[in-house]
Coordinates of C-alpha atoms in Angstrom, one line a residue:
X1 CA -56.8 -105.9 -5.1
X2 CA -57.3 -108.6 -2.4
X3 CA -58.0 -107.6 1.0
X4 CA -54.5 -108.9 2.1
X5 CA -52.9 -106.7 -0.6
X6 CA -54.7 -103.5 0.6
X7 CA -53.8 -104.2 4.0
X8 CA -50.3 -104.7 2.9
X9 CA -50.5 -101.4 1.1
X10 CA -51.8 -99.5 4.0
X11 CA -48.8 -100.6 6.1
X12 CA -46.4 -99.3 3.3
X13 CA -48.0 -96.0 3.1
X14 CA -47.8 -95.5 7.0
X15 CA -44.1 -96.5 6.5
X16 CA -43.6 -94.0 4.0
X17 CA -45.1 -91.4 6.0
X18 CA -42.9 -92.1 9.1
X19 CA -39.9 -92.0 6.7
X20 CA -40.8 -88.4 5.3
X21 CA -41.6 -87.1 8.9
X22 CA -38.0 -88.2 9.8
X23 CA -36.4 -86.6 6.6
X24 CA -38.4 -83.3 7.1
X25 CA -37.3 -83.2 10.9
X26 CA -33.8 -83.8 9.8
X27 CA -34.1 -81.0 7.2
X28 CA -35.6 -78.6 9.7
X29 CA -32.9 -79.2 12.4
X30 CA -30.3 -78.6 9.5
X31 CA -32.0 -75.5 8.4
X32 CA -32.1 -74.3 12.1
X33 CA -28.6 -75.1 12.7
X34 CA -27.4 -73.4 9.5
X35 CA -29.7 -70.1 10.5
X36 CA -28.2 -70.2 13.9
X37 CA -24.5 -70.3 12.2
X38 CA -25.6 -67.3 9.8
X39 CA -26.7 -65.3 12.8
X40 CA -23.7 -66.0 14.6
X41 CA -21.6 -65.0 11.6
X42 CA -23.7 -62.0 10.9
X43 CA -23.0 -61.0 14.7
X44 CA -19.4 -61.1 14.4
X45 CA -19.4 -59.2 11.0
X46 CA -21.4 -56.6 12.4
X47 CA -19.3 -56.0 15.4
X48 CA -16.1 -56.2 13.4
X49 CA -17.6 -53.7 10.7
X50 CA -18.5 -51.3 14.0
X51 CA -14.9 -51.3 15.2
X52 CA -13.6 -50.7 11.8
X53 CA -16.1 -48.0 11.5
X54 CA -14.8 -46.4 14.7
X55 CA -11.1 -46.6 13.5
X56 CA -11.9 -45.1 10.4
X57 CA -11.3 -48.0 8.4
X58 CA -14.5 -47.1 6.3
X59 CA -13.8 -49.8 3.4
X60 CA -13.3 -52.6 5.8
X61 CA -16.3 -51.5 7.6
X62 CA -18.4 -51.5 4.6
X63 CA -17.1 -54.9 3.6
X64 CA -18.0 -56.4 7.1
X65 CA -21.3 -54.7 7.7
X66 CA -22.3 -55.8 3.9
X67 CA -21.4 -59.5 4.9
X68 CA -23.5 -59.1 8.1
X69 CA -26.5 -58.0 6.0
X70 CA -26.3 -60.5 3.5
X71 CA -26.0 -63.2 6.3
X72 CA -29.0 -61.9 8.3
X73 CA -31.2 -59.9 5.7
X74 CA -34.5 -60.6 7.9
X75 CA -32.9 -60.6 11.3
X76 CA -31.7 -58.3 14.0
X77 CA -28.1 -58.0 13.0
X78 CA -29.0 -57.6 9.1
X79 CA -31.4 -54.7 10.1
X80 CA -28.6 -53.1 12.1
X81 CA -26.2 -53.5 9.5
X82 CA -28.2 -51.8 6.8
X83 CA -28.4 -48.7 8.9
X84 CA -24.5 -48.6 9.7
X85 CA -23.8 -49.4 6.1
X86 CA -25.4 -46.1 5.3
X87 CA -23.3 -44.5 8.0
X88 CA -20.2 -46.0 6.6
X89 CA -21.0 -44.9 3.2
X90 CA -21.3 -41.4 4.3
X91 CA -18.3 -41.2 6.5
X92 CA -16.3 -42.6 3.6
X93 CA -17.7 -40.0 1.0
X94 CA -16.9 -37.4 3.5
X95 CA -13.2 -38.6 3.8
X96 CA -13.0 -38.4 0.1
X97 CA -14.7 -34.7 -0.2
X98 CA -17.5 -36.9 -2.1
X99 CA -20.6 -34.5 -1.9
X100 CA -22.6 -36.9 -4.3
X101 CA -21.6 -39.8 -2.1
X102 CA -23.1 -38.3 1.1
X103 CA -26.2 -37.6 -1.0
X104 CA -26.4 -41.0 -2.1
X105 CA -25.9 -42.1 1.9
X106 CA -29.1 -40.0 2.6
X107 CA -30.9 -41.8 -0.2
X108 CA -29.8 -45.3 1.2
X109 CA -31.2 -44.5 4.7
X110 CA -34.2 -43.1 3.5
X111 CA -34.9 -46.6 1.8
X112 CA -34.8 -48.4 5.2
X113 CA -38.5 -48.3 6.2
X114 CA -39.4 -49.3 2.5
X115 CA -37.0 -52.4 2.7
X116 CA -37.9 -53.5 6.2
X117 CA -41.6 -53.1 6.5
X118 CA -41.7 -53.7 10.2
X119 CA -38.8 -51.3 10.9
X120 CA -37.3 -51.5 14.5
X121 CA -34.8 -48.7 14.6
X122 CA -36.5 -45.7 13.1
X123 CA -34.9 -43.4 15.7
X124 CA -31.4 -44.7 14.8
X125 CA -32.0 -44.0 11.3
X126 CA -33.2 -40.7 11.9
X127 CA -30.2 -40.1 14.0
X128 CA -27.8 -41.1 11.4
X129 CA -29.7 -39.0 8.8
X130 CA -29.2 -36.1 11.1
X131 CA -25.5 -36.9 11.2
X132 CA -25.2 -37.1 7.5
X133 CA -26.9 -33.6 7.2
X134 CA -24.4 -32.3 9.6
X135 CA -21.7 -33.5 7.2
X136 CA -23.5 -31.7 4.4
X137 CA -23.7 -28.4 6.6
X138 CA -27.5 -28.5 6.1
X139 CA -27.7 -27.6 9.9
X140 CA -31.5 -26.7 10.0
X141 CA -32.4 -30.2 8.7
X142 CA -30.0 -31.9 11.3
X143 CA -31.5 -29.6 14.1
X144 CA -35.0 -30.4 13.1
X145 CA -34.1 -34.2 13.4
X146 CA -32.4 -34.2 16.6
X147 CA -34.8 -31.9 18.2
X148 CA -37.7 -34.3 17.1
X149 CA -35.9 -37.2 18.7
X150 CA -35.4 -35.4 21.9
X151 CA -38.9 -34.4 22.2
X152 CA -40.1 -38.1 21.5
X153 CA -37.3 -39.5 23.8
X154 CA -36.0 -37.1 26.1
X155 CA -32.4 -38.6 25.5
X156 CA -29.9 -36.2 26.4
X157 CA -27.7 -37.4 23.4
X158 CA -30.2 -35.8 21.1
X159 CA -30.1 -32.7 22.9
X160 CA -26.2 -32.6 22.7
X161 CA -26.4 -33.1 18.8
X162 CA -29.0 -30.4 18.6
X163 CA -26.8 -28.0 20.3
X164 CA -23.8 -28.8 18.5
X165 CA -25.7 -28.3 15.1
X166 CA -27.0 -25.0 16.6
X167 CA -23.6 -23.8 17.5
X168 CA -22.2 -24.6 14.2
X169 CA -24.8 -22.8 12.3
X170 CA -23.9 -19.8 14.4
X171 CA -26.7 -19.8 16.8
X172 CA -26.1 -18.0 20.2
X173 CA -29.3 -18.2 22.2
X174 CA -29.5 -21.8 23.0
X175 CA -26.5 -21.8 25.1
X176 CA -28.4 -21.7 28.3
X177 CA -29.7 -25.2 27.4
X178 CA -26.3 -26.4 28.2
X179 CA -27.0 -25.9 31.8
X180 CA -29.5 -28.8 31.5
X181 CA -27.0 -31.1 30.6
X182 CA -24.4 -32.9 33.2
X183 CA -21.4 -35.1 32.2
X184 CA -22.8 -37.8 34.2
X185 CA -25.8 -38.4 32.2
X186 CA -25.9 -41.0 29.5
X187 CA -25.1 -39.5 26.1
X188 CA -23.7 -36.6 27.5
X189 CA -19.6 -36.6 26.4
X190 CA -17.6 -33.8 28.4
X191 CA -15.5 -32.9 25.7
X192 CA -18.7 -32.3 23.6
X193 CA -20.0 -29.9 26.3
X194 CA -16.9 -27.8 26.2
X195 CA -16.9 -28.0 22.5
X196 CA -20.5 -26.7 22.0
X197 CA -19.8 -24.1 24.8
X198 CA -16.6 -22.9 22.9
X199 CA -18.6 -22.6 19.7
X200 CA -21.3 -20.6 21.3
X201 CA -19.0 -18.2 23.1
X202 CA -17.2 -17.9 19.5
X203 CA -20.5 -16.9 17.9
X204 CA -21.0 -14.2 20.6
X205 CA -17.7 -12.8 20.0
X206 CA -16.3 -13.7 23.5
X207 CA -13.2 -15.1 22.0
X208 CA -11.3 -15.6 25.4
X209 CA -13.8 -17.7 26.9
X210 CA -14.3 -19.5 23.5
X211 CA -10.4 -20.4 23.5
X212 CA -10.4 -21.5 27.0
X213 CA -13.4 -24.1 26.2
X214 CA -12.1 -25.2 23.0
X215 CA -8.4 -25.8 24.3
X216 CA -10.2 -27.8 27.0
X217 CA -12.3 -29.7 24.7
X218 CA -9.1 -30.6 22.6
X219 CA -7.4 -31.8 25.7
X220 CA -10.0 -34.4 26.3
X221 CA -10.5 -35.3 22.6
X222 CA -7.3 -35.0 20.4
X223 CA -9.4 -36.2 17.4
X224 CA -10.6 -32.7 17.2
X225 CA -7.3 -31.7 15.5
X226 CA -8.9 -33.6 12.5
X227 CA -11.9 -31.5 12.3
X228 CA -11.8 -28.4 10.1
X229 CA -14.7 -26.8 11.8
X230 CA -12.8 -27.1 15.2
X231 CA -9.6 -25.9 13.7
X232 CA -11.0 -22.9 12.1
X233 CA -12.6 -21.6 15.2
X234 CA -9.7 -22.3 17.3
X235 CA -7.4 -20.3 14.7
X236 CA -9.7 -17.5 14.5
X237 CA -10.2 -17.1 18.1
X238 CA -6.2 -16.8 18.5
X239 CA -6.5 -14.4 15.5
X240 CA -9.2 -12.0 17.3
X241 CA -7.1 -12.0 20.4
X242 CA -4.0 -11.3 18.4
X243 CA -2.0 -14.3 19.3
X244 CA -0.3 -14.4 15.8
X245 CA 1.8 -17.2 16.4
X246 CA -0.8 -19.8 17.5
X247 CA -3.3 -18.4 14.9
X248 CA -0.6 -19.0 12.0
X249 CA 0.1 -22.5 13.3
X250 CA -3.7 -23.6 13.1
X251 CA -4.6 -22.0 9.9
X252 CA -1.7 -23.7 8.5
X253 CA -2.8 -26.9 10.0
X254 CA -6.2 -26.4 8.9
X255 CA -5.2 -26.1 5.3
X256 CA -3.6 -29.7 5.5
X257 CA -6.9 -31.1 7.4
X258 CA -9.6 -29.5 5.3
X259 CA -10.2 -32.0 2.5
X260 CA -13.2 -30.4 1.4
X261 CA -11.4 -27.1 1.1
X262 CA -14.2 -25.8 3.0
X263 CA -12.3 -23.1 4.6
X264 CA -9.5 -22.7 2.1
X265 CA -10.2 -19.3 0.9
X266 CA -11.0 -18.2 4.7
X267 CA -7.8 -19.6 5.7
X268 CA -5.9 -17.7 3.1
X269 CA -7.8 -14.5 3.8
X270 CA -6.9 -14.6 7.6
X271 CA -3.0 -15.8 6.7
X272 CA -3.0 -12.5 4.5
X273 CA -4.0 -10.3 7.4
X274 CA -1.7 -12.2 9.9
X275 CA 1.3 -11.4 7.9
X276 CA 0.1 -8.0 7.1
X277 CA -0.3 -7.2 11.1
X278 CA 3.3 -8.7 11.6
X279 CA 4.6 -6.7 8.5
X280 CA 5.5 -10.0 6.7
X281 CA 4.8 -8.1 3.4
X282 CA 6.3 -10.7 1.0
X283 CA 4.3 -13.5 2.6
X284 CA 1.2 -11.3 2.7
X285 CA 1.7 -10.4 -1.1
X286 CA 1.6 -14.2 -1.6
X287 CA -1.5 -14.9 0.1
X288 CA -3.0 -11.8 -1.6
X289 CA -1.9 -13.2 -5.2
X290 CA -3.3 -16.4 -4.1
X291 CA -6.6 -15.0 -3.3
X292 CA -6.9 -13.2 -6.5
X293 CA -5.5 -15.6 -8.8
X294 CA -8.4 -16.4 -11.6
X295 CA -11.0 -14.4 -9.5
X296 CA -13.0 -11.4 -10.0
X297 CA -12.7 -9.2 -7.1
X298 CA -16.1 -7.6 -7.9
X299 CA -17.9 -10.9 -7.5
X300 CA -15.7 -12.9 -5.2
X301 CA -17.1 -12.2 -1.7
X302 CA -14.0 -13.4 0.2
X303 CA -11.6 -11.4 -2.1
X304 CA -13.7 -8.5 -1.9
X305 CA -13.7 -8.5 1.9
X306 CA -10.0 -8.9 1.9
X307 CA -9.4 -6.0 -0.6
X308 CA -12.1 -3.8 1.3
X309 CA -9.5 -3.7 4.3
X310 CA -6.1 -3.0 2.6
X311 CA -6.5 0.7 3.0
X312 CA -5.7 0.2 6.6
X313 CA -1.9 -1.2 5.6
X314 CA -0.8 1.7 4.0
X315 CA 2.9 0.7 3.9
X316 CA 2.0 -2.5 2.1
X317 CA 0.1 -0.7 -0.6
X318 CA 3.1 1.8 -0.9
X319 CA 5.6 -0.9 -0.9
X320 CA 4.2 -2.9 -3.6
X321 CA 3.0 0.6 -5.4
X322 CA -0.5 -0.7 -5.8
X323 CA -1.6 2.2 -7.9
X324 CA -4.9 0.3 -8.9
X325 CA -6.1 -0.2 -5.2
X326 CA -7.9 3.2 -4.8
X327 CA -10.2 3.0 -7.6
X328 CA -10.9 -0.6 -7.0
X329 CA -12.0 0.3 -3.5
X330 CA -14.3 2.7 -4.5
X331 CA -16.0 0.2 -7.1
X332 CA -16.2 -2.1 -4.0
X333 CA -17.6 0.3 -1.9
X334 CA -20.3 1.3 -4.7
X335 CA -21.2 -2.4 -4.7
X336 CA -21.4 -3.0 -1.4
X337 CA -22.4 0.1 0.6
X338 CA -25.9 -0.9 1.3
X339 CA -24.8 -4.2 2.7
X340 CA -23.6 -4.8 6.3
X341 CA -20.4 -6.2 4.9
X342 CA -19.6 -3.0 2.8
X343 CA -18.6 -1.1 6.3
X344 CA -14.9 -1.7 5.9
X345 CA -14.8 -0.1 1.9
X346 CA -16.8 2.9 3.1
X347 CA -14.5 3.5 6.0
X348 CA -11.7 3.5 3.3
X349 CA -13.4 5.8 1.4
X350 CA -13.6 8.0 4.4
X351 CA -9.8 7.4 5.3
X352 CA -8.6 8.5 1.8
X353 CA -11.0 11.5 2.2
X354 CA -9.3 12.4 5.4
X355 CA -5.9 11.8 4.2
X356 CA -6.5 13.8 1.2
X357 CA -8.5 16.4 2.7
X358 CA -10.8 16.1 0.1
X359 CA -14.1 14.3 -0.1
X360 CA -14.1 11.3 -2.4
X361 CA -17.2 10.2 -4.3
X362 CA -19.7 12.7 -2.4
X363 CA -22.6 10.8 -4.0
X364 CA -21.6 7.5 -2.3
X365 CA -20.8 9.5 0.9
X366 CA -24.4 10.9 0.8
X367 CA -26.0 7.6 0.3
X368 CA -24.1 5.3 2.8
X369 CA -25.0 4.7 6.3
X370 CA -21.9 3.7 8.5
X371 CA -22.5 2.1 12.1
X372 CA -20.2 1.3 14.9
X373 CA -19.8 -2.3 15.2
X374 CA -17.4 -4.1 17.3
X375 CA -17.2 -7.1 15.3
X376 CA -18.5 -7.8 11.6
X377 CA -19.5 -11.1 10.6
X378 CA -20.0 -12.4 7.4
X379 CA -20.2 -16.4 6.6
X380 CA -17.0 -17.8 8.2
X381 CA -15.3 -14.6 8.6
X382 CA -15.1 -12.2 11.5
X383 CA -13.7 -8.9 11.5
X384 CA -12.6 -6.8 14.3
X385 CA -13.7 -3.2 13.4
X386 CA -12.0 -1.5 16.2
X387 CA -8.6 -0.8 14.6
X388 CA -10.4 0.8 11.7
X389 CA -12.4 3.2 13.7
X390 CA -9.1 4.2 15.6
X391 CA -7.2 4.6 12.1
X392 CA -10.0 7.0 11.0
X393 CA -9.9 8.9 14.5
X394 CA -6.3 9.3 14.3
X395 CA -6.4 10.7 10.6
X396 CA -9.2 13.0 11.8
X397 CA -7.5 14.1 14.8
X398 CA -4.6 15.4 12.2
X399 CA -7.1 18.1 11.2
X400 CA -6.9 21.4 13.0
X401 CA -10.2 23.1 13.3
X402 CA -8.3 26.5 13.8
X403 CA -7.0 26.3 10.4
X404 CA -9.2 27.7 7.7
X405 CA -8.6 24.9 5.0
X406 CA -8.9 22.2 7.8
X407 CA -12.0 23.8 9.2
X408 CA -13.6 24.0 5.7
X409 CA -13.0 20.4 5.2
X410 CA -14.5 19.3 8.6
X411 CA -17.5 21.2 7.8
X412 CA -18.1 19.7 4.2
X413 CA -17.5 16.4 6.1
X414 CA -20.3 17.0 8.2
X415 CA -22.6 18.4 5.7
X416 CA -22.2 15.5 3.4
X417 CA -23.5 13.0 5.7
X418 CA -24.4 14.3 9.1
X419 CA -25.4 11.2 10.7
X420 CA -22.2 9.4 9.5
X421 CA -20.1 12.1 10.9
X422 CA -21.5 12.0 14.2
X423 CA -21.2 8.2 14.2
X424 CA -17.6 8.1 13.2
X425 CA -16.1 11.4 14.7
X426 CA -15.8 13.8 17.6
X427 CA -18.3 16.8 16.9
X428 CA -16.2 18.8 18.9
X429 CA -13.5 19.8 16.2
X430 CA -16.5 21.2 14.2
X431 CA -17.8 23.0 17.2
X432 CA -14.5 24.5 18.0
X433 CA -13.6 25.8 14.5
X434 CA -17.1 27.4 14.4
X435 CA -17.1 29.0 17.6
X436 CA -13.6 30.2 17.0
X437 CA -14.9 31.9 14.0
X438 CA -17.7 33.5 16.0
X439 CA -20.3 31.1 14.2
X440 CA -23.0 29.5 16.1
X441 CA -24.4 27.3 13.4
X442 CA -23.8 23.9 15.1
X443 CA -24.1 24.8 19.0
X444 CA -27.0 22.1 18.8
X445 CA -24.1 19.6 18.5
X446 CA -23.2 20.4 22.0
X447 CA -25.2 17.8 23.5
X448 CA -23.3 15.1 22.1
X449 CA -20.0 16.2 23.3
X450 CA -18.8 14.8 26.6
X451 CA -17.5 17.1 29.7
X452 CA -15.6 19.0 30.4
X453 CA -15.3 19.9 26.7
X454 CA -19.0 20.4 26.5
X455 CA -18.9 23.2 29.3
X456 CA -15.8 24.8 27.7
X457 CA -17.4 25.2 24.4
X458 CA -20.8 26.3 25.8
X459 CA -19.4 29.1 27.5
X460 CA -17.7 30.2 24.2
X461 CA -21.2 30.1 23.1
X462 CA -22.4 32.4 26.0
X463 CA -19.8 34.9 26.3
X464 CA -20.1 36.9 22.9
X465 CA -24.0 36.5 22.9
X466 CA -24.5 38.7 26.4
X467 CA -24.7 35.7 28.6
X468 CA -21.0 36.5 30.2
X469 CA -22.0 35.5 33.7
X470 CA -23.2 32.1 32.7
X471 CA -20.2 31.8 30.4
X472 CA -17.6 32.9 33.3
X473 CA -19.3 30.4 35.7
X474 CA -19.0 27.5 33.3
X475 CA -15.2 28.1 32.8
X476 CA -14.5 28.5 36.3
X477 CA -16.4 25.3 37.1
X478 CA -14.1 23.4 34.5
X479 CA -11.1 25.2 34.2
X480 CA -9.0 22.9 36.2
X481 CA -10.4 19.7 34.6
X482 CA -9.1 21.1 31.4
X483 CA -5.7 20.4 29.7
X484 CA -3.3 21.8 27.0
X485 CA -4.5 24.4 25.0
X486 CA -7.9 24.3 26.4
X487 CA -6.9 25.0 29.9
X488 CA -4.8 27.9 28.4
X489 CA -7.7 29.5 26.4
X490 CA -10.1 29.0 29.5
X491 CA -7.6 31.2 31.4
X492 CA -7.4 33.9 28.6
X493 CA -11.2 34.0 28.4
X494 CA -11.5 34.2 32.3
X495 CA -9.0 37.0 32.5
X496 CA -11.0 38.9 29.6
X497 CA -14.4 38.7 31.0
X498 CA -13.8 38.6 34.8
X499 CA -11.8 40.8 37.2
X500 CA -9.3 38.4 37.9
X501 CA -6.6 39.8 35.3
X502 CA -3.7 37.8 36.7
X503 CA -5.1 34.8 35.0
X504 CA -3.9 36.5 31.7
X505 CA -0.3 36.5 33.1
X506 CA -0.7 32.9 33.9
X507 CA -1.8 32.1 30.4
X508 CA 0.8 34.2 28.7
X509 CA 3.4 32.2 30.3
X510 CA 2.3 29.0 28.3
X511 CA 5.1 27.5 26.6
X512 CA 5.6 27.8 22.8
X513 CA 2.3 30.0 22.8
X514 CA 3.3 32.2 19.8
X515 CA 3.5 29.0 17.8
X516 CA -0.1 28.1 18.4
X517 CA -2.6 28.9 15.4
X518 CA -5.4 28.8 18.0
X519 CA -4.0 30.8 20.8
X520 CA -1.6 33.5 19.5
X521 CA -4.3 35.8 18.5
X522 CA -4.9 36.3 22.2
X523 CA -1.6 37.3 22.7
X524 CA -2.0 41.2 21.8
X525 CA -5.3 41.6 23.5
X526 CA -4.0 40.0 26.6
X527 CA -1.0 42.3 26.7
X528 CA -3.0 45.3 25.8
X529 CA -5.7 44.4 28.8
X530 CA -2.7 43.8 31.2
X531 CA -1.3 47.1 30.5
X532 CA -4.5 49.0 31.2
X533 CA -4.9 46.9 34.4
X534 CA -1.4 47.9 35.7
X535 CA -2.0 51.5 34.5
X536 CA -5.3 51.3 36.4
X537 CA -3.2 50.1 39.6
X538 CA -0.4 53.2 39.2
X539 CA 2.3 50.4 38.4
X540 CA 3.8 52.1 35.5
X541 CA 6.7 49.9 35.3
X542 CA 4.5 46.8 34.4
X543 CA 2.1 48.8 32.4
X544 CA 4.9 49.9 30.2
X545 CA 6.2 46.2 29.7
X546 CA 3.0 44.9 28.8
X547 CA 2.0 48.1 26.4
X548 CA 5.3 47.7 24.8
X549 CA 4.7 43.9 24.3
X550 CA 1.4 44.8 22.6
X551 CA 3.0 47.1 20.2
X552 CA 5.5 44.5 19.3
X553 CA 3.1 41.8 18.7
X554 CA 0.0 43.7 17.1
X555 CA -0.5 43.3 13.6
X556 CA -2.7 46.1 12.9
X557 CA -1.5 49.8 13.2
X558 CA -5.0 51.4 13.8
X559 CA -6.0 54.2 16.0
X560 CA -6.1 51.7 19.0
X561 CA -2.6 50.7 18.2
X562 CA -1.4 54.5 18.3
X563 CA -3.4 55.5 21.6
X564 CA -1.3 52.5 23.2
X565 CA 1.7 54.0 21.7
X566 CA 0.9 57.5 22.9
X567 CA 0.1 56.3 26.5
X568 CA 3.5 54.3 26.4
X569 CA 5.2 57.5 25.3
X570 CA 3.6 59.5 27.9
X571 CA 4.4 57.0 30.8
X572 CA 8.1 57.0 29.5
X573 CA 8.2 60.4 29.9
X574 CA 6.7 60.6 33.4
X575 CA 9.3 57.6 34.6
X576 CA 12.1 59.3 32.6
X577 CA 12.7 56.2 30.5
X578 CA 14.2 57.6 27.7
X579 CA 15.1 54.0 25.9
X580 CA 11.3 53.2 25.6
X581 CA 10.5 56.6 24.7
X582 CA 12.8 57.0 21.6
X583 CA 11.8 53.6 20.7
X584 CA 8.0 54.8 20.6
X585 CA 9.1 57.9 18.6
X586 CA 11.2 55.9 16.0
X587 CA 7.9 53.7 15.2
X588 CA 5.9 56.9 15.0
X589 CA 8.2 58.6 12.6
X590 CA 7.2 55.8 10.1
X591 CA 3.5 56.3 10.2
X592 CA 1.1 58.7 8.7
X593 CA -1.5 58.3 11.5
X594 CA -2.4 61.4 13.2
X595 CA -1.7 60.1 16.6
X596 CA 1.9 58.9 15.5
X597 CA 2.6 62.4 14.2
X598 CA 1.5 64.1 17.4
X599 CA 3.8 61.6 19.2
X600 CA 6.8 62.9 16.9
X601 CA 6.0 66.4 17.5
X602 CA 5.7 66.0 21.3
X603 CA 8.7 63.9 22.0
X604 CA 10.5 63.8 18.8
X605 CA 14.0 65.6 18.6

């Protein structure tokens, strides 16, 4: 190649280099323009997906977010779109009651740091994971994530979410942390504060305050009426406050909104008892049959809890002739007696024992331990125990400790399980019956009896054991505080053991005294005591009145009886009361008692 040719070739090479540089510049410019267009389109798709997600158009949101991710895989919007896709998948799965879909969303979100080697939004990923765990009701995992985020960032929104998960889990202690939150702070929604506070009050059994907070939250956020957790707690708060109309409305609404049927059994359970409490027995029977359909009452906890309380609704059991119920209750009580939620069935066994005045399943009653609980909580079910205790107390009060058979049953009830007896019942009935019969076996229980009954019964312990002074002092101190038969008996005892015999006359004026099993035995003794009292005063007219009353009412015609008859005959003769004298003689003519024959010989015809 000549020198001229070589120079020419170099010129061409330089020209080709310039041309390639121009082409590369054009391509780079086009690529950057194309990249800029993709980013802008990804941005639009991302925001469109976010809006659709906010409006619960989950499938449209997934389509838009997928487009944003594909348009900007390595960019800002692509990375964000990936995380929001995970959230959208989770919400779509939740709306369709698809638990497997929720688990897939968790797996998708967990792949984020592997897909993006330089992940920029780890906090957002962890927040979304916490949100999905909330949907799955895995509250401890959600709380762990939220608390970690809060400790790392001190952003209040994470504290709000932690408290929300804690309240949903049934927590009660962290309510004080709400005081650290202010509505004006970023991430603090006022409706959420009311909602969380309402849930905490609900967990604490403060249903009136819970209702106030929950209704306030609903007024600020009507979307809560789509939330089964909210509807259940609202309905149950109304139920515990016995607002049947509102409770019924929100339980029925819950049945329509609860896509997962998370609260389906619980709703049927409470609708059963709402109808029972309002005596809508036909509707209640439908709910009971719904609960019992294809279920084993000995293994299904919700059904078992419902059946363990039916004894309280005796009219319902009688109406539908549920003859199988009592034996089933005993089986349930045996299964659950050692568990906290076994309390209603145990109380049912006590109820039937009281009703029949016969101990049912003595071995069960020996083993069981009952307690006094205001509310019983089992899973999502809360039971107000107070009506059950009152029902037992009403049955117990029907027992008369002054009747032999009733006292024998009370004594057996105490002996079979002393601890349970003192937990459920008033020991004063046992003490009354034993002291009435002169037994001092249970006087150690006087310390658990309140005043003035305690002093009244203590006096009955003192009087027959040589402590008459102490007994009279106690009775004098409390007699005006006593009512009914206690007051009358105190008057009798004070009249017998003190000098104030006028108290006996007051006691004898009590209405229907002779109908009282407890007090009618005092009448003859009081009449005789008053006869002697007026005889000692020389008031023979009054003495005759009370002596005759004694003779008319005394069941035993012993020597004391005929000594009194002899004295009455003598007083009648002294006062020239021929009518009374002849009345005594006629009675004496019917006896073989030597004193009776003496009366006949002295005053008979």
